Short mmCIF file of C-alpha atoms and ligand atoms in Angstrom, two decimals:
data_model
loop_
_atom_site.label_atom_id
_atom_site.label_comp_id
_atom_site.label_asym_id
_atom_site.label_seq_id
_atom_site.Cartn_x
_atom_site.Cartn_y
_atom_site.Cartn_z
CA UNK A 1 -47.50 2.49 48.81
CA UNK A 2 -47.68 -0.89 46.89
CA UNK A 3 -49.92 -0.71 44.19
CA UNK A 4 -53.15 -2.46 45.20
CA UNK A 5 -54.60 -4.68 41.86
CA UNK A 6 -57.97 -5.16 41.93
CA UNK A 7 -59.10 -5.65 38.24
CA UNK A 8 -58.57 -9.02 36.37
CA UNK A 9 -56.34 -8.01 34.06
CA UNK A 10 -53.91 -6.86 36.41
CA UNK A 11 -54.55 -10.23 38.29
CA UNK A 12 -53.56 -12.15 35.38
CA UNK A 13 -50.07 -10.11 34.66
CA UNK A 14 -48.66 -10.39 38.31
CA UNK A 15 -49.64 -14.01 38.72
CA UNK A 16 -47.47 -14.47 35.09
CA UNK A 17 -44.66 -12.06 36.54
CA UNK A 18 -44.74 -14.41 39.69
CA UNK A 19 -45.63 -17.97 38.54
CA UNK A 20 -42.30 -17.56 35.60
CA UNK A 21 -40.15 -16.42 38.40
CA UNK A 22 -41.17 -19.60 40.42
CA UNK A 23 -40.52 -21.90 37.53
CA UNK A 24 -36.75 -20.11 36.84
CA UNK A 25 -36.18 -19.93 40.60
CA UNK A 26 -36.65 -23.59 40.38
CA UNK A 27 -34.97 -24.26 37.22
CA UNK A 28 -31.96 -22.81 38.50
CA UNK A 29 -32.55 -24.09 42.05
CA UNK A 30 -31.85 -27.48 40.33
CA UNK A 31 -28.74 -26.75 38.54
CA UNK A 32 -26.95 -26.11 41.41
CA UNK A 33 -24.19 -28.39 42.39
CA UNK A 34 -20.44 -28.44 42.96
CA UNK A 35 -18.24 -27.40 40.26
CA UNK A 36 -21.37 -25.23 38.69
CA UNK A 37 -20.18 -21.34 38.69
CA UNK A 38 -22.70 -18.26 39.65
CA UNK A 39 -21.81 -16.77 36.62
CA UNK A 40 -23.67 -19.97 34.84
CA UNK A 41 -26.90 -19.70 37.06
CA UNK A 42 -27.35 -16.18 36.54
CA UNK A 43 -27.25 -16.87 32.46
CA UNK A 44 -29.54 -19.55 32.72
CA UNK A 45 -31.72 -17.79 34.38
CA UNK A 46 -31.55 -14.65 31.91
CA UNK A 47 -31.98 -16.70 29.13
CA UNK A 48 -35.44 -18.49 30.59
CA UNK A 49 -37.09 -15.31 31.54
CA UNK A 50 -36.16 -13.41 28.04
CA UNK A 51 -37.22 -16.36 26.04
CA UNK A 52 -40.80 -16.51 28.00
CA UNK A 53 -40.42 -13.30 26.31
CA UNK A 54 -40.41 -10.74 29.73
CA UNK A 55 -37.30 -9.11 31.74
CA UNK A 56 -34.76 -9.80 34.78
CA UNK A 57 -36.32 -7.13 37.05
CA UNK A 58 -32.61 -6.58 38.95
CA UNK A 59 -30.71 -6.42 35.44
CA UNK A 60 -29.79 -2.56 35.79
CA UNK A 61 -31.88 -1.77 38.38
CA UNK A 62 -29.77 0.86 40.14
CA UNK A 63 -26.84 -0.52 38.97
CA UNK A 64 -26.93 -3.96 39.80
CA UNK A 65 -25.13 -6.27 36.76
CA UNK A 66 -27.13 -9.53 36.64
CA UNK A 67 -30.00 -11.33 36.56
CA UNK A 68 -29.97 -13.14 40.17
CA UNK A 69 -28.12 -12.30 43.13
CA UNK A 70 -26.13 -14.95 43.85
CA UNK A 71 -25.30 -14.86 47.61
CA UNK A 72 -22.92 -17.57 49.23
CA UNK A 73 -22.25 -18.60 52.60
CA UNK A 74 -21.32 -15.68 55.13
CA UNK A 75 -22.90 -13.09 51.65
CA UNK A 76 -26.48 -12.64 52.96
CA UNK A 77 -28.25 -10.67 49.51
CA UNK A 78 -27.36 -9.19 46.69
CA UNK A 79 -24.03 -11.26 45.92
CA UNK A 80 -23.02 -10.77 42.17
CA UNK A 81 -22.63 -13.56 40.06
CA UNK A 82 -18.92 -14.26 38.48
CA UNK A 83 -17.32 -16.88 36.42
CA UNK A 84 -14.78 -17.56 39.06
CA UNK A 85 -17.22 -18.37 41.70
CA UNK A 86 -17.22 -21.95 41.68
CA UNK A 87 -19.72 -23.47 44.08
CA UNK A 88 -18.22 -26.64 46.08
CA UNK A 89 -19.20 -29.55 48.46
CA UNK A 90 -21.09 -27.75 51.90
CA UNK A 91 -21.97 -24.21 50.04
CA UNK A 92 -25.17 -22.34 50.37
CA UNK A 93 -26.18 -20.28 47.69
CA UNK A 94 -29.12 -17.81 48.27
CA UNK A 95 -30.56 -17.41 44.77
CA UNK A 96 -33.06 -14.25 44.32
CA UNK A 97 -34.70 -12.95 41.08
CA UNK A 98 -36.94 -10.95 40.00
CA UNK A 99 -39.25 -11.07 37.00
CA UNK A 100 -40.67 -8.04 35.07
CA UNK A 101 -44.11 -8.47 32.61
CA UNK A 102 -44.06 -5.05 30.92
CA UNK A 103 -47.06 -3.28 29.94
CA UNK A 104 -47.07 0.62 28.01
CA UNK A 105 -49.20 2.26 29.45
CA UNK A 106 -50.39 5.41 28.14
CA UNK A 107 -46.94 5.45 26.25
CA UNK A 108 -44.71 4.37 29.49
CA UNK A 109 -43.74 1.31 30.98
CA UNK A 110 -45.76 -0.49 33.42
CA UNK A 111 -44.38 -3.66 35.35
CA UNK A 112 -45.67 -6.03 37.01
CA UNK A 113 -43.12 -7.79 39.30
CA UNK A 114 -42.80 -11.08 41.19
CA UNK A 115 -39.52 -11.18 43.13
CA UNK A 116 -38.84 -14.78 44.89
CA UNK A 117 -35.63 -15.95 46.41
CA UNK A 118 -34.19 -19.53 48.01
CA UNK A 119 -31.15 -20.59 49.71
CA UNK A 120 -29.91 -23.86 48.67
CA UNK A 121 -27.35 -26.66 50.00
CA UNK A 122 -24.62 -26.87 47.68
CA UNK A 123 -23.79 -30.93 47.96
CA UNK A 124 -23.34 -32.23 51.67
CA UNK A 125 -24.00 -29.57 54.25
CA UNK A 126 -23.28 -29.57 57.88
CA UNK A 127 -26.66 -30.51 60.13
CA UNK A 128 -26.58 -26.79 61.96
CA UNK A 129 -26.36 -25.28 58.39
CA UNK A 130 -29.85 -27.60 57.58
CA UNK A 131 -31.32 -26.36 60.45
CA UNK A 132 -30.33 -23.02 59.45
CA UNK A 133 -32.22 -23.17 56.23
CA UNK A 134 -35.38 -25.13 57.49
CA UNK A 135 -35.68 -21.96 59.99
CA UNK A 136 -35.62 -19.30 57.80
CA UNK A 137 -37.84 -21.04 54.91
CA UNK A 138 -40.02 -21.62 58.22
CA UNK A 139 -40.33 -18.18 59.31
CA UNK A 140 -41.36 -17.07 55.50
CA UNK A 141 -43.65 -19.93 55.84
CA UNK A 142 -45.39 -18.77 59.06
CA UNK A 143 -45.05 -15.21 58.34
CA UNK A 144 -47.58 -15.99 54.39
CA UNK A 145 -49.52 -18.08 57.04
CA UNK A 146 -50.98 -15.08 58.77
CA UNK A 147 -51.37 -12.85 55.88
CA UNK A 148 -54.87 -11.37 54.69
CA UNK A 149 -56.64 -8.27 54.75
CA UNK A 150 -56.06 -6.42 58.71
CA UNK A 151 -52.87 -8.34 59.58
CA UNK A 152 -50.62 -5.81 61.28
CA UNK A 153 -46.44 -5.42 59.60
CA UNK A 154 -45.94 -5.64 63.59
CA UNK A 155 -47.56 -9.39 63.26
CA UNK A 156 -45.67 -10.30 60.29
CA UNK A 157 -42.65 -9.24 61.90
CA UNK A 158 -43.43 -10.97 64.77
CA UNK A 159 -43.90 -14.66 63.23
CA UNK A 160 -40.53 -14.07 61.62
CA UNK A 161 -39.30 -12.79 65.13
CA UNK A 162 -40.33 -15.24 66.96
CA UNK A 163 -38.96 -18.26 64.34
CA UNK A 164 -35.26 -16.80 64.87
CA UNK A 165 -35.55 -16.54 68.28
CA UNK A 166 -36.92 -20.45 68.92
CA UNK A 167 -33.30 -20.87 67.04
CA UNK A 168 -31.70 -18.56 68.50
CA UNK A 169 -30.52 -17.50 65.06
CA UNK A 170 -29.00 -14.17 64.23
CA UNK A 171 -31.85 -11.90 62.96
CA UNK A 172 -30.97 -9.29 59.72
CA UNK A 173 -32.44 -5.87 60.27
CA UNK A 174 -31.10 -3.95 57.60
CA UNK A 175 -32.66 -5.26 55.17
CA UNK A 176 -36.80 -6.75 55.09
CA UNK A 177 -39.83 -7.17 52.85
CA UNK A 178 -41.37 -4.87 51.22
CA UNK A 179 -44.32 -3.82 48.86
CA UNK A 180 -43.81 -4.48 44.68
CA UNK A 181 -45.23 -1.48 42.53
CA UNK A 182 -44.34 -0.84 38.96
CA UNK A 183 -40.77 0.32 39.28
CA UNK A 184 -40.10 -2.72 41.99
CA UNK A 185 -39.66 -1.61 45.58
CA UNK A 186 -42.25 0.33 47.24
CA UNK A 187 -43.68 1.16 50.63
CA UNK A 188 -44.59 -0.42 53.22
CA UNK A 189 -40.43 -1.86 54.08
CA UNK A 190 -41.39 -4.85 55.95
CA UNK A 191 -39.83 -5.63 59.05
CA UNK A 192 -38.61 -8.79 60.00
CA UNK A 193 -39.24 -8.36 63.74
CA UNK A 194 -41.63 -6.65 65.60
CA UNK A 195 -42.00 -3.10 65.57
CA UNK A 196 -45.54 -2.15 66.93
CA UNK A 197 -46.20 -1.02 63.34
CA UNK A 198 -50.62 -0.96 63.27
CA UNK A 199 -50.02 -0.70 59.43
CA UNK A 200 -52.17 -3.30 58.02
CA UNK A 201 -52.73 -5.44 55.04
CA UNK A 202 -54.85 -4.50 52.43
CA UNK A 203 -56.78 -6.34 49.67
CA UNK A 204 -55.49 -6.21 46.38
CA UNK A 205 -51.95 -5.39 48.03
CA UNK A 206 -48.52 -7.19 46.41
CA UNK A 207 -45.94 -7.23 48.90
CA UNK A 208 -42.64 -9.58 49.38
CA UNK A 209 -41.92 -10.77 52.54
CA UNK A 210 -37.90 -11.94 52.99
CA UNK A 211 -36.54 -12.97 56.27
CA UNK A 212 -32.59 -13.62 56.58
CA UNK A 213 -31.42 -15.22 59.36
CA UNK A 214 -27.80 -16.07 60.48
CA UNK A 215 -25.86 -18.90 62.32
CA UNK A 216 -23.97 -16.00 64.18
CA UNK A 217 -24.63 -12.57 64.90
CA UNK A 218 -27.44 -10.14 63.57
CA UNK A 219 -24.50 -7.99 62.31
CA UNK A 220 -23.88 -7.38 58.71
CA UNK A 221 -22.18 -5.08 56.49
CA UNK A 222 -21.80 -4.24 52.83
CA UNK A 223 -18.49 -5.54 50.96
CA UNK A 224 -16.24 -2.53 48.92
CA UNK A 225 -18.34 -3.60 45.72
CA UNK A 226 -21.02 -2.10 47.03
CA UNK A 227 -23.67 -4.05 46.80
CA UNK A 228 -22.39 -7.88 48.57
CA UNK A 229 -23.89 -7.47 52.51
CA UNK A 230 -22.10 -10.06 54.40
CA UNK A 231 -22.43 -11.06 58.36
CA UNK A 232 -19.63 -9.57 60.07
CA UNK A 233 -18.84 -12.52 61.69
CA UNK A 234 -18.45 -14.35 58.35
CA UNK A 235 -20.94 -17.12 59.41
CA UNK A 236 -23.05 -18.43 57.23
CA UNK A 237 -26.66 -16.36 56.28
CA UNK A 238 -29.84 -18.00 54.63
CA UNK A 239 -32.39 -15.80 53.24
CA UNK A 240 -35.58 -17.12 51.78
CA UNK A 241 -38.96 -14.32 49.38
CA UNK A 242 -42.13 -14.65 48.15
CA UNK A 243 -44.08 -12.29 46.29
CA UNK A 244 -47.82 -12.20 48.02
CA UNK A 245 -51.19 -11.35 46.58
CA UNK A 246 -53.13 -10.03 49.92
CA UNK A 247 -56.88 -10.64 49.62
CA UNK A 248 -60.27 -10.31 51.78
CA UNK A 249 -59.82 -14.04 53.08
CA UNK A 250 -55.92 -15.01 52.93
CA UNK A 251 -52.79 -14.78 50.70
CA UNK A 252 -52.07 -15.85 47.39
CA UNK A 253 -48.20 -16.95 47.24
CA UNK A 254 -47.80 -15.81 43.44
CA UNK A 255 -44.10 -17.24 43.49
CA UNK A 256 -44.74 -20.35 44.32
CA UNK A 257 -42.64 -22.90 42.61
CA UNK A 258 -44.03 -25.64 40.87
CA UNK A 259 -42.26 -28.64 43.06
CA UNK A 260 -42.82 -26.19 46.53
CA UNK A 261 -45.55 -27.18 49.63
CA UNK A 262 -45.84 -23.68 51.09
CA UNK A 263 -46.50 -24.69 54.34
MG1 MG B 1 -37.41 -8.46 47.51
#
């Protein structure tokens, strides 16, 4: 299960690991425009989290190369960034990164983790692709509004459910929130529909919630890298995260970017 954090100095380290991947979320959120390559973001980004002195969380985790997973158009998550991905006029990109604060803990590593992730318009973008984005950032949105101690994974599931249905957006159901423990993803997966699922919330809890919706189908697959999942329709996929602190009265969003209204 998630780790449940209770004391304050535990407190203190996630909302760091969280609040510094906000601020590089957004620092790289604002570098994106045509002509800028994935390859770029995904240094930046490295570079701002190891000079704040603390670690890309996906850099090597199972395998993965990079810092962000850079995810564009019909690529739904964990797109890898390359030089000779160019971004142009009318892309999305789906940026998501994860931030590591490591602790030793009776001589091993302890992390703490905030893992946050945005899909942004590349330029101009077509008014259904808007749309697209405004729904899933809404569903997030709705989804953090409910949280707190009791809330059912079947509710959360449902306000993200019920978000992609009002849009009659194609709903991803491979993939889903989770809970964030020391060595990243933990128990409970997090669907992002409903599932009847009485598992509830707990105080203390750190989870991610991360709905992807697409402008087709729910269908997606994984490319021969082995690691891109793209819709199998090609249509375009948006796919917003926040790391959560659950507590006795609400939710703390601890990946909240500096410029972001959650809301
Ligand atoms: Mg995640």
């Amino acid at each position: 299960m998630s780790m449940i954090l209770t004391e304050e100095k535990d407190l203190e380290r996630i909302r760091l690991a969280g609040s510094l991947a906000g601020q590089v979320l957004q620092l790289i959120f604002e570098a994106v425009q045509p002509g800028i390559t994935t390859w770029e973001l995904d240094e930046m980004a490295e570079k701002a989290i190891r000079d704040a002195g603390h670690i890309p969380t996906f850099k090597g985790y199972r395998g993965f190369p990079a810092t962000v997973c850079t995810s564009v158009n019909e690529e739904v998550v964990h797109g890898i960034p390359n030089k000779k991905k160019v971004l142009k006029d009318g892309d999305i990109v789906s940026l998501d990164l994860g931030v590591s604060v490591r602790e030793t803990v009776n001589g091993k590593p302890f992390n703490y983790i905030g893992d946050t992730a945005v899909t942004v318009a590349v330029g101009q973008v077509s008014p259904a692709i808007v749309k697209l984005l405004e729904a899933t950032q809404k569903s997030l949105y709705d989804a953090i509004k409910i949280c707190k101690a009791g809330t059912t994974l079947d509710e959360i599931g449902g306000a993200v459910e019920d978000v992609a249905k009002t849009g009659a957006y194609g709903l991803v159901r491979e993939y889903g929130g989770h809970g964030i423990g020391p060595d990243y993803h933990e128990d409970p997966f997090i669907c992002n529909y409903r599932t009847g699922s009485k598992t509830k919330l707990k105080p203390g809890m750190v989870i991610a919630i991360e709905p992807m919706f697409n402008l087709g189908g729910d269908g997606v697959r994984i490319k021969p890298d082995g690691w891109t999942v793209v819709t199998r329709d090609y249509r375009p996929s948006a796919h917003f995260e926040h790391s959560l602190l659950i507590t006795q009265e609400g939710v703390e969003v601890l990946t909240k970017r500096p410029k972001e209204v959650v809301g």
